[in-house]
Coordinates of C-alpha atoms in Angstrom, one line a residue:
M1 CA 53.8 28.5 -25.4
R2 CA 50.2 27.5 -25.8
P3 CA 48.9 27.1 -29.4
P4 CA 46.9 30.3 -30.0
I5 CA 43.6 30.1 -31.9
L6 CA 45.5 31.1 -35.1
R7 CA 47.4 27.9 -35.0
R8 CA 44.2 26.0 -34.7
L9 CA 42.8 27.9 -37.6
F10 CA 45.8 26.9 -39.7
R11 CA 45.1 23.2 -38.9
R12 CA 41.6 23.6 -40.1
V13 CA 42.3 25.7 -43.3
A14 CA 43.5 23.8 -46.3
S15 CA 43.5 26.7 -48.8
T16 CA 47.0 28.1 -49.6
A17 CA 45.3 31.3 -50.7
V18 CA 43.9 31.8 -47.2
L19 CA 47.2 30.9 -45.6
G20 CA 48.9 33.5 -47.9
L21 CA 46.4 36.1 -46.8
L22 CA 47.0 35.4 -43.2
A23 CA 50.7 35.6 -43.8
A24 CA 50.4 38.9 -45.5
T25 CA 48.3 40.2 -42.7
L26 CA 50.8 39.2 -40.1
G27 CA 53.8 40.3 -42.2
T28 CA 55.4 36.9 -42.0
A29 CA 56.0 34.1 -44.5
V30 CA 53.7 31.1 -44.1
T31 CA 54.5 28.0 -46.1
A32 CA 52.7 25.4 -44.1
P33 CA 50.6 25.0 -40.9
P34 CA 52.9 24.9 -37.8
A35 CA 53.4 21.6 -36.1
A36 CA 51.3 20.8 -33.0
A37 CA 52.9 21.8 -29.8
A38 CA 53.6 19.0 -27.3
A39 CA 50.8 19.0 -24.8
G40 CA 51.7 19.8 -21.2
L41 CA 50.9 22.2 -18.4
T42 CA 52.0 25.7 -19.4
Q43 CA 51.9 29.0 -17.5
V44 CA 50.1 31.9 -19.1
T45 CA 50.9 35.5 -18.3
G46 CA 49.1 38.6 -19.4
F47 CA 45.6 37.1 -19.3
G48 CA 44.1 40.3 -17.9
T49 CA 44.3 42.9 -15.1
N50 CA 44.3 40.0 -12.6
P51 CA 42.8 41.8 -9.6
G52 CA 43.1 38.6 -7.5
N53 CA 46.8 38.2 -8.0
L54 CA 46.4 34.6 -9.3
Q55 CA 48.6 32.6 -11.6
M56 CA 47.2 30.9 -14.7
F57 CA 48.2 27.5 -16.0
S58 CA 46.6 25.7 -18.9
Y59 CA 46.5 22.4 -20.7
T60 CA 45.4 21.9 -24.3
P61 CA 45.6 18.5 -26.0
D62 CA 47.6 18.4 -29.2
N63 CA 45.6 19.2 -32.4
L64 CA 42.5 20.3 -30.5
A65 CA 40.2 22.2 -32.8
A66 CA 38.7 25.6 -31.8
G67 CA 35.2 25.5 -30.3
A68 CA 36.0 22.9 -27.7
P69 CA 34.6 23.0 -24.1
L70 CA 36.6 24.5 -21.3
V71 CA 37.1 23.2 -17.8
V72 CA 38.5 25.4 -14.9
A73 CA 40.0 23.3 -12.1
L74 CA 40.7 24.8 -8.7
H75 CA 43.2 23.2 -6.3
G76 CA 42.7 22.9 -2.6
C77 CA 44.6 24.5 0.3
T78 CA 48.4 23.8 0.4
Q79 CA 48.1 22.4 -3.2
T80 CA 49.3 23.8 -6.5
A81 CA 48.0 23.8 -10.1
N82 CA 50.6 21.2 -11.0
A83 CA 49.4 18.9 -8.2
Y84 CA 45.9 19.1 -9.5
Y85 CA 47.1 18.6 -13.1
T86 CA 49.1 15.6 -12.1
N87 CA 46.7 13.8 -9.8
S88 CA 43.1 14.8 -10.7
G89 CA 42.7 13.0 -14.0
W90 CA 41.5 16.0 -16.0
P91 CA 44.3 15.7 -18.6
K92 CA 43.3 12.1 -19.4
F93 CA 39.7 13.1 -20.3
A94 CA 40.8 16.4 -22.0
D95 CA 42.8 14.1 -24.4
A96 CA 40.0 11.5 -24.7
W97 CA 37.0 13.8 -25.1
G98 CA 38.6 16.9 -26.5
F99 CA 38.5 20.0 -24.3
D100 CA 40.8 22.7 -22.7
V101 CA 41.6 22.9 -19.0
V102 CA 42.7 26.0 -17.1
F103 CA 44.3 25.5 -13.7
P104 CA 44.3 28.7 -11.7
Q105 CA 46.8 28.9 -8.8
T106 CA 46.8 31.0 -5.7
T107 CA 49.9 31.4 -3.5
S108 CA 50.9 32.1 0.1
A109 CA 51.1 35.8 -1.0
N110 CA 47.3 35.7 -1.0
N111 CA 46.7 33.2 1.8
A112 CA 49.2 31.6 4.2
L113 CA 47.9 28.2 3.2
S114 CA 47.5 29.0 -0.5
C115 CA 43.7 28.7 -0.1
F116 CA 41.3 30.4 -2.5
G117 CA 39.4 33.1 -0.7
W118 CA 35.9 31.5 -0.8
F119 CA 35.2 33.1 2.6
D120 CA 36.2 36.7 1.6
Q121 CA 33.6 38.8 -0.4
A122 CA 36.5 40.9 -1.7
E123 CA 37.7 37.8 -3.5
S124 CA 34.6 35.7 -4.1
T125 CA 32.0 38.0 -5.6
R126 CA 31.2 39.2 -9.0
G127 CA 33.7 41.6 -10.5
R128 CA 36.1 41.4 -7.6
G129 CA 39.4 39.8 -6.6
E130 CA 40.2 36.1 -7.3
A131 CA 36.7 35.5 -8.8
A132 CA 37.3 38.2 -11.4
S133 CA 40.8 36.9 -12.2
I134 CA 39.4 33.4 -12.9
V135 CA 36.7 34.8 -15.2
Q136 CA 39.5 36.8 -17.0
M137 CA 41.2 33.4 -17.5
V138 CA 38.0 32.1 -19.1
E139 CA 37.9 35.1 -21.4
Y140 CA 41.5 34.6 -22.4
A141 CA 40.9 31.0 -23.2
K142 CA 37.9 31.9 -25.4
Q143 CA 39.9 34.5 -27.2
T144 CA 43.2 32.6 -27.5
Y145 CA 42.2 28.9 -27.7
G146 CA 38.8 29.4 -29.2
S147 CA 37.0 27.7 -26.3
D148 CA 33.2 27.5 -26.6
G149 CA 31.7 30.0 -24.3
R150 CA 28.5 28.0 -24.1
R151 CA 30.4 25.0 -22.5
V152 CA 32.5 26.4 -19.7
Y153 CA 32.6 24.4 -16.5
V154 CA 34.4 24.9 -13.1
T155 CA 35.4 22.3 -10.5
G156 CA 37.4 22.5 -7.3
L157 CA 38.4 20.7 -4.1
S158 CA 38.0 22.0 -0.6
A159 CA 38.7 25.8 -0.7
G160 CA 38.7 25.4 -4.5
G161 CA 35.3 23.8 -4.1
G162 CA 34.1 26.7 -2.0
M163 CA 35.3 29.1 -4.7
T164 CA 33.6 27.0 -7.3
A165 CA 30.3 27.4 -5.6
D166 CA 30.9 31.1 -5.3
L167 CA 31.8 31.4 -9.0
L168 CA 28.6 29.5 -10.0
A169 CA 26.6 31.9 -8.0
A170 CA 28.3 35.1 -9.1
Y171 CA 28.7 34.1 -12.7
P172 CA 25.8 31.8 -13.8
D173 CA 26.1 33.5 -17.2
V174 CA 29.7 32.3 -17.6
F175 CA 29.6 28.7 -16.2
A176 CA 27.3 26.0 -17.6
G177 CA 28.1 23.6 -14.8
G178 CA 30.2 23.1 -11.7
S179 CA 31.5 20.3 -9.5
V180 CA 32.2 20.9 -5.8
A181 CA 34.4 18.3 -4.1
S182 CA 34.6 18.4 -0.3
G183 CA 33.5 22.1 -0.5
L184 CA 31.1 24.6 0.9
P185 CA 27.8 26.2 -0.3
A186 CA 28.0 29.5 -2.1
Q187 CA 28.6 32.4 0.3
C188 CA 28.5 30.2 3.4
A189 CA 31.0 32.5 5.1
T190 CA 31.7 36.2 4.4
S191 CA 34.8 36.5 6.6
Q192 CA 37.8 34.4 7.6
A193 CA 36.6 34.2 11.2
A194 CA 33.3 32.6 10.0
A195 CA 35.1 30.1 7.7
S196 CA 35.8 27.4 10.3
G197 CA 32.2 27.4 11.4
C198 CA 31.1 26.7 7.9
Q199 CA 33.5 23.8 7.6
T200 CA 32.4 22.0 10.7
G201 CA 28.7 22.7 10.2
P202 CA 27.1 25.4 8.0
Q203 CA 24.2 27.5 9.2
K204 CA 20.9 25.8 9.7
L205 CA 19.2 27.5 6.8
T206 CA 16.2 26.5 4.8
P207 CA 16.7 25.6 1.1
A208 CA 15.1 28.9 0.2
Q209 CA 17.6 30.8 2.4
W210 CA 20.5 28.9 0.8
G211 CA 19.1 29.6 -2.6
D212 CA 18.8 33.3 -1.8
K213 CA 22.6 33.4 -1.3
V214 CA 22.9 32.4 -5.0
R215 CA 20.2 34.6 -6.3
N216 CA 21.6 37.6 -4.4
S217 CA 25.1 37.0 -5.9
Y218 CA 23.9 38.2 -9.3
P219 CA 20.6 40.0 -8.8
G220 CA 18.3 39.9 -11.8
H221 CA 19.6 36.7 -13.3
T222 CA 16.7 34.3 -13.7
G223 CA 18.4 31.5 -15.6
P224 CA 19.6 29.3 -17.0
W225 CA 21.4 28.0 -14.0
P226 CA 24.5 25.9 -13.9
R227 CA 24.2 22.1 -13.4
V228 CA 26.0 21.2 -10.2
A229 CA 27.7 18.0 -9.0
I230 CA 28.5 17.6 -5.3
W231 CA 31.2 15.1 -4.0
Q232 CA 31.5 14.4 -0.3
G233 CA 33.1 11.7 1.9
T234 CA 31.0 10.6 4.8
S235 CA 34.1 10.6 7.1
D236 CA 35.3 14.1 6.2
Y237 CA 36.2 15.9 9.4
T238 CA 37.8 18.9 7.7
V239 CA 34.7 20.0 5.7
Y240 CA 31.9 18.1 7.3
P241 CA 29.3 16.3 5.2
A242 CA 26.6 18.7 6.3
N243 CA 28.0 21.0 3.7
A244 CA 27.0 18.6 0.9
T245 CA 23.4 18.6 2.2
A246 CA 23.5 22.4 2.3
L247 CA 24.9 22.5 -1.3
R248 CA 22.1 20.1 -2.4
D249 CA 19.5 22.3 -0.7
Q250 CA 21.0 25.4 -2.2
W251 CA 21.1 24.3 -5.8
T252 CA 17.9 22.3 -6.0
D253 CA 16.1 25.4 -4.6
V254 CA 17.8 27.6 -7.2
W255 CA 16.5 25.2 -9.9
G256 CA 13.1 25.1 -8.2
I257 CA 13.0 21.3 -8.1
G258 CA 12.8 20.4 -4.4
Q259 CA 15.0 18.0 -2.4
T260 CA 13.3 14.7 -3.2
P261 CA 15.6 12.6 -5.4
S262 CA 14.6 11.6 -8.9
S263 CA 16.8 8.5 -8.7
T264 CA 19.5 6.9 -6.6
R265 CA 22.1 4.3 -7.6
S266 CA 25.3 2.7 -6.3
L267 CA 28.6 3.3 -7.9
P268 CA 32.1 1.7 -7.3
G269 CA 34.1 2.8 -4.3
N270 CA 31.1 2.6 -1.9
T271 CA 29.6 5.6 -3.6
T272 CA 25.9 6.5 -3.7
Q273 CA 24.8 8.8 -6.6
T274 CA 21.6 10.8 -6.0
T275 CA 20.1 12.7 -8.9
Y276 CA 17.7 15.6 -8.9
D277 CA 16.1 16.2 -12.3
D278 CA 14.9 19.5 -13.7
A279 CA 11.4 20.0 -15.1
S280 CA 12.4 18.5 -18.5
G281 CA 13.7 15.3 -16.8
Q282 CA 17.4 16.1 -17.2
P283 CA 19.8 15.9 -14.2
A284 CA 20.3 19.4 -12.7
V285 CA 22.0 18.5 -9.4
E286 CA 23.8 15.3 -8.6
M287 CA 25.2 14.3 -5.2
F288 CA 27.9 11.7 -4.8
S289 CA 28.4 10.4 -1.2
V290 CA 31.5 8.3 -0.8
S291 CA 31.1 6.1 2.3
G292 CA 34.1 6.1 4.6
M293 CA 36.1 8.6 2.6
G294 CA 37.8 11.5 4.4
H295 CA 38.8 14.9 3.0
G296 CA 39.9 14.9 -0.6
L297 CA 39.1 14.4 -4.2
P298 CA 38.0 10.8 -5.2
V299 CA 40.3 9.3 -7.8
G300 CA 40.5 5.9 -9.3
P301 CA 44.0 5.0 -10.7
G302 CA 44.0 2.6 -13.6
S303 CA 43.8 2.4 -17.4
G304 CA 40.1 1.7 -17.6
A305 CA 37.8 4.1 -19.4
D306 CA 36.2 5.2 -16.1
Q307 CA 39.5 5.3 -14.1
C308 CA 41.8 8.2 -13.6
G309 CA 44.2 10.1 -11.5
S310 CA 46.8 9.1 -8.9
T311 CA 46.8 9.0 -5.2
A312 CA 48.6 11.7 -3.2
A313 CA 47.8 14.0 -0.3
Y314 CA 44.0 14.8 -0.6
F315 CA 43.7 12.6 -3.7
L316 CA 42.0 9.5 -2.3
N317 CA 41.7 6.1 -4.0
T318 CA 37.9 5.4 -4.3
L319 CA 36.6 6.1 -7.8
C320 CA 37.3 8.5 -10.6
S321 CA 35.2 11.5 -9.8
T322 CA 36.5 13.3 -12.8
Y323 CA 35.0 10.7 -15.1
Y324 CA 31.5 10.9 -13.5
T325 CA 31.6 14.7 -13.4
G326 CA 32.6 14.9 -17.1
V327 CA 29.7 12.5 -18.0
F328 CA 27.3 14.6 -15.9
W329 CA 28.3 17.7 -17.9
G330 CA 28.2 15.9 -21.2
L331 CA 31.9 16.3 -22.0
D332 CA 32.2 12.6 -23.0
K333 CA 30.4 13.4 -26.3
G334 CA 29.8 17.1 -26.3
A335 CA 26.7 19.1 -25.5
P336 CA 23.5 18.3 -27.5
G337 CA 23.6 20.4 -30.6
G338 CA 27.3 21.3 -30.2
G339 CA 30.1 20.6 -32.7
D340 CA 30.0 19.6 -36.3
G341 CA 28.8 16.5 -38.0
L342 CA 25.4 14.7 -38.0
P343 CA 22.6 16.2 -35.8
A344 CA 21.4 14.5 -32.6
P345 CA 18.6 12.0 -33.3
A346 CA 15.2 13.2 -32.3
G347 CA 12.5 11.3 -30.4
L348 CA 14.7 9.2 -28.2
K349 CA 12.4 7.2 -25.8
V350 CA 12.3 4.1 -23.7
T351 CA 10.0 1.5 -25.4
G352 CA 10.2 -1.2 -22.8
V353 CA 12.1 -2.7 -19.8
T354 CA 12.5 -6.1 -18.1
D355 CA 14.5 -6.9 -15.0
S356 CA 17.6 -7.2 -17.1
T357 CA 17.0 -5.2 -20.4
A358 CA 16.0 -1.8 -21.6
S359 CA 14.8 -1.1 -25.1
L360 CA 15.1 2.2 -26.9
S361 CA 14.0 3.8 -30.1
W362 CA 14.6 7.1 -31.9
N363 CA 14.0 8.8 -35.2
A364 CA 16.4 7.9 -38.1
V365 CA 18.9 10.6 -39.1
A366 CA 19.6 11.2 -42.8
G367 CA 23.1 10.2 -43.7
A368 CA 23.6 8.0 -40.7
A369 CA 25.4 4.7 -41.3
S370 CA 24.9 3.6 -37.7
Y371 CA 24.2 4.9 -34.2
K372 CA 26.2 4.9 -31.0
V373 CA 24.3 4.2 -27.8
F374 CA 25.7 5.3 -24.5
R375 CA 24.7 4.0 -21.0
D376 CA 25.7 6.4 -18.3
G377 CA 28.3 7.9 -20.7
T378 CA 29.8 4.5 -21.7
A379 CA 29.3 3.2 -25.3
V380 CA 27.2 0.0 -25.2
G381 CA 26.1 -0.5 -28.7
S382 CA 26.4 0.5 -32.4
P383 CA 23.1 -0.6 -34.1
A384 CA 22.5 0.1 -37.8
S385 CA 18.8 0.8 -37.2
A386 CA 17.1 3.4 -35.0
S387 CA 16.4 1.0 -32.1
F388 CA 18.5 -0.9 -29.5
T389 CA 18.0 -3.3 -26.6
D390 CA 20.6 -3.1 -23.8
T391 CA 21.0 -6.4 -22.0
G392 CA 22.7 -7.7 -18.8
L393 CA 21.3 -5.0 -16.6
S394 CA 20.6 -5.2 -12.9
A395 CA 17.0 -5.4 -11.6
G396 CA 15.4 -2.3 -10.1
V397 CA 18.2 0.1 -11.2
S398 CA 17.9 3.4 -13.2
Y399 CA 20.1 3.9 -16.2
R400 CA 20.6 7.0 -18.4
Y401 CA 20.9 6.6 -22.1
T402 CA 22.0 9.0 -24.9
V403 CA 22.4 8.3 -28.6
A404 CA 24.5 9.8 -31.4
A405 CA 24.3 9.3 -35.2
A406 CA 27.5 8.1 -36.9
D407 CA 28.6 8.6 -40.5
S408 CA 30.2 5.9 -42.7
S409 CA 33.6 6.6 -41.1
G410 CA 32.2 5.9 -37.7
T411 CA 32.5 9.5 -36.6
A412 CA 29.7 10.4 -34.1
G413 CA 27.8 13.6 -34.3
A414 CA 25.9 15.5 -31.6
V415 CA 24.4 13.5 -28.7
T416 CA 20.8 13.5 -27.6
S417 CA 19.6 14.6 -24.2
A418 CA 19.4 11.7 -21.8
V419 CA 16.4 9.5 -21.1
T420 CA 16.1 7.3 -18.0
A421 CA 15.2 3.6 -18.1
T422 CA 14.5 1.8 -14.8
T423 CA 14.5 -1.9 -14.9
S424 CA 11.8 -3.9 -13.3
G425 CA 12.4 -6.5 -10.7
G426 CA 10.5 -6.5 -7.5
S427 CA 12.3 -9.8 -6.7
A428 CA 15.6 -8.1 -6.6
P429 CA 17.2 -8.5 -3.1
A430 CA 16.6 -5.6 -0.8
R431 CA 19.4 -3.7 0.8
C432 CA 19.6 -2.5 4.4
F433 CA 21.3 0.6 5.8
T434 CA 21.8 1.4 9.4
A435 CA 22.9 5.0 10.1
T436 CA 22.1 8.3 11.8
N437 CA 19.4 10.5 10.3
Y438 CA 22.1 12.9 9.2
A439 CA 24.0 10.2 7.4
H440 CA 20.8 8.8 5.7
V441 CA 20.1 12.3 4.3
T442 CA 23.7 12.8 3.2
A443 CA 23.7 9.4 1.4
G444 CA 20.5 10.3 -0.4
R445 CA 18.2 7.8 1.3
A446 CA 16.1 10.4 3.1
Y447 CA 15.4 14.1 2.9
T448 CA 14.7 16.9 5.3
S449 CA 11.6 19.1 5.8
G450 CA 10.9 21.4 8.7
G451 CA 13.7 20.0 10.8
Y452 CA 12.5 16.4 10.4
V453 CA 13.8 13.6 8.2
Y454 CA 11.6 11.5 5.9
A455 CA 12.6 8.3 4.1
N456 CA 12.8 8.6 0.3
G457 CA 9.9 6.8 -1.4
S458 CA 7.8 5.9 1.6
A459 CA 8.0 9.4 3.2
Q460 CA 8.0 7.8 6.7
N461 CA 8.9 10.3 9.4
M462 CA 12.3 9.3 10.9
G463 CA 12.5 12.0 13.6
L464 CA 14.7 15.0 14.0
Y465 CA 17.5 15.8 11.6
N466 CA 20.6 15.2 13.7
V467 CA 23.4 12.7 14.4
F468 CA 21.8 11.2 17.5
V469 CA 18.8 9.4 16.0
T470 CA 19.6 6.1 14.3
H471 CA 17.4 4.0 12.0
T472 CA 17.7 1.0 9.8
L473 CA 16.2 1.6 6.3
R474 CA 15.3 -1.2 3.9
E475 CA 15.5 -0.4 0.2
S476 CA 13.2 -2.2 -2.2
P477 CA 12.8 -1.4 -5.0
A478 CA 15.7 0.9 -5.8
G479 CA 15.2 4.3 -4.4
H480 CA 12.2 3.3 -2.1
F481 CA 13.1 3.2 1.6
V482 CA 11.1 2.0 4.6
I483 CA 12.0 2.0 8.3
A484 CA 13.0 -1.5 9.4
D485 CA 14.4 -1.0 12.9
S486 CA 12.8 -4.3 14.1
G487 CA 14.8 -6.4 11.6
C488 CA 15.8 -6.2 8.0
Q489 CA 16.4 -9.2 5.7
A490 CA 18.5 -8.2 2.7
G491 CA 20.8 -9.5 0.1
S492 CA 23.4 -6.9 1.0
S493 CA 23.9 -4.0 3.4

């Protein structure tokens, strides 16, 4: 069985008097804390009334303390909880970063293809059906494993992605963030007959109309809203890429931040990451467009820190989406202010950039022996003083930095909010992209307004938002695009 919260308390309590009190209360003899259970996927029964007739499976790393974050991971159609556990990479980062994972599972008794009912309001709305069952699993994890209710996240693939969006809309008070992979916008379809229409091309709604579908899912809620990652392959012909654009429109509108990207950068696996910051400059919505990928979850098998998963049906070898999703949520080092240990340094700021360096400074923390600096979630330095210069960077690229104070044993405390440093470098080689207007928007190189498409940065009108108009865009500097149909000289394309 899963280690209950009592077993975690035993690990954290050293006093034999307290252990004796617990033993007396339970009516059993306690001589020592129980040994840690071997981690593995375990089925849980009795987690609630379960109105959606789902099964609950969970994974807890050995010796995980109470108060850890919780991730809910939803499989796609024809898949199982075990397939998602085996191939998605979530167990690797649960072990490395310290959090619980719940894997809900639906069956053919609910749907002939074992799809979550994202298209059925009896299953996907607040207090009803499968959505209510999943929230009961969250409550069970909080009560039994001691999961931190402030740091609960949900992710899913395909139908699981559609249910993820519905859960974020129906329960913004439960989930701090979400990640939708090859999925659908919240409440895109409200019947099974309408589901296929959403998959091949969602309704042509304005961002405000998409946002209203979220706001109407839990009337009266005014925030905070979940932070949302969107993953989509450009060659997905099961859930068309237009859904990623609709998701972007929906959640940027909910956040009130518009559809113009704050930054764009290239990642491994032919992936473009487009970020939309909130009013405080923190990423609220991120869209990851994987060029040439079909329908599935991006995975990147390997032993590297940013690699994960294994290839299988609908688990596609491109890059480890689980790693980038976890970094986006802050799971790599916990949420700012969360956990024990030294507080997050105050006053983190960018003090200077060149075409290959970024310099940072922050306020010293009492009791800190050193500091850990993270670039895009990866540790890049351990300075003893409250400043650091990162080197070897690419020109004209935006990087996100966080910092944590570490004690004399090297244990890092809470992590700061991120700051963004964009390197200089007007001489960096331009890049050229030839694609349809629809593809440019999906990749984050352009945006839509009033049915027309405009290039990011230059705001040049590219014509109607469709798959019939094609343009070449030249990018220089990073994130600034101009129309270059007559010819484009570039270092890469």
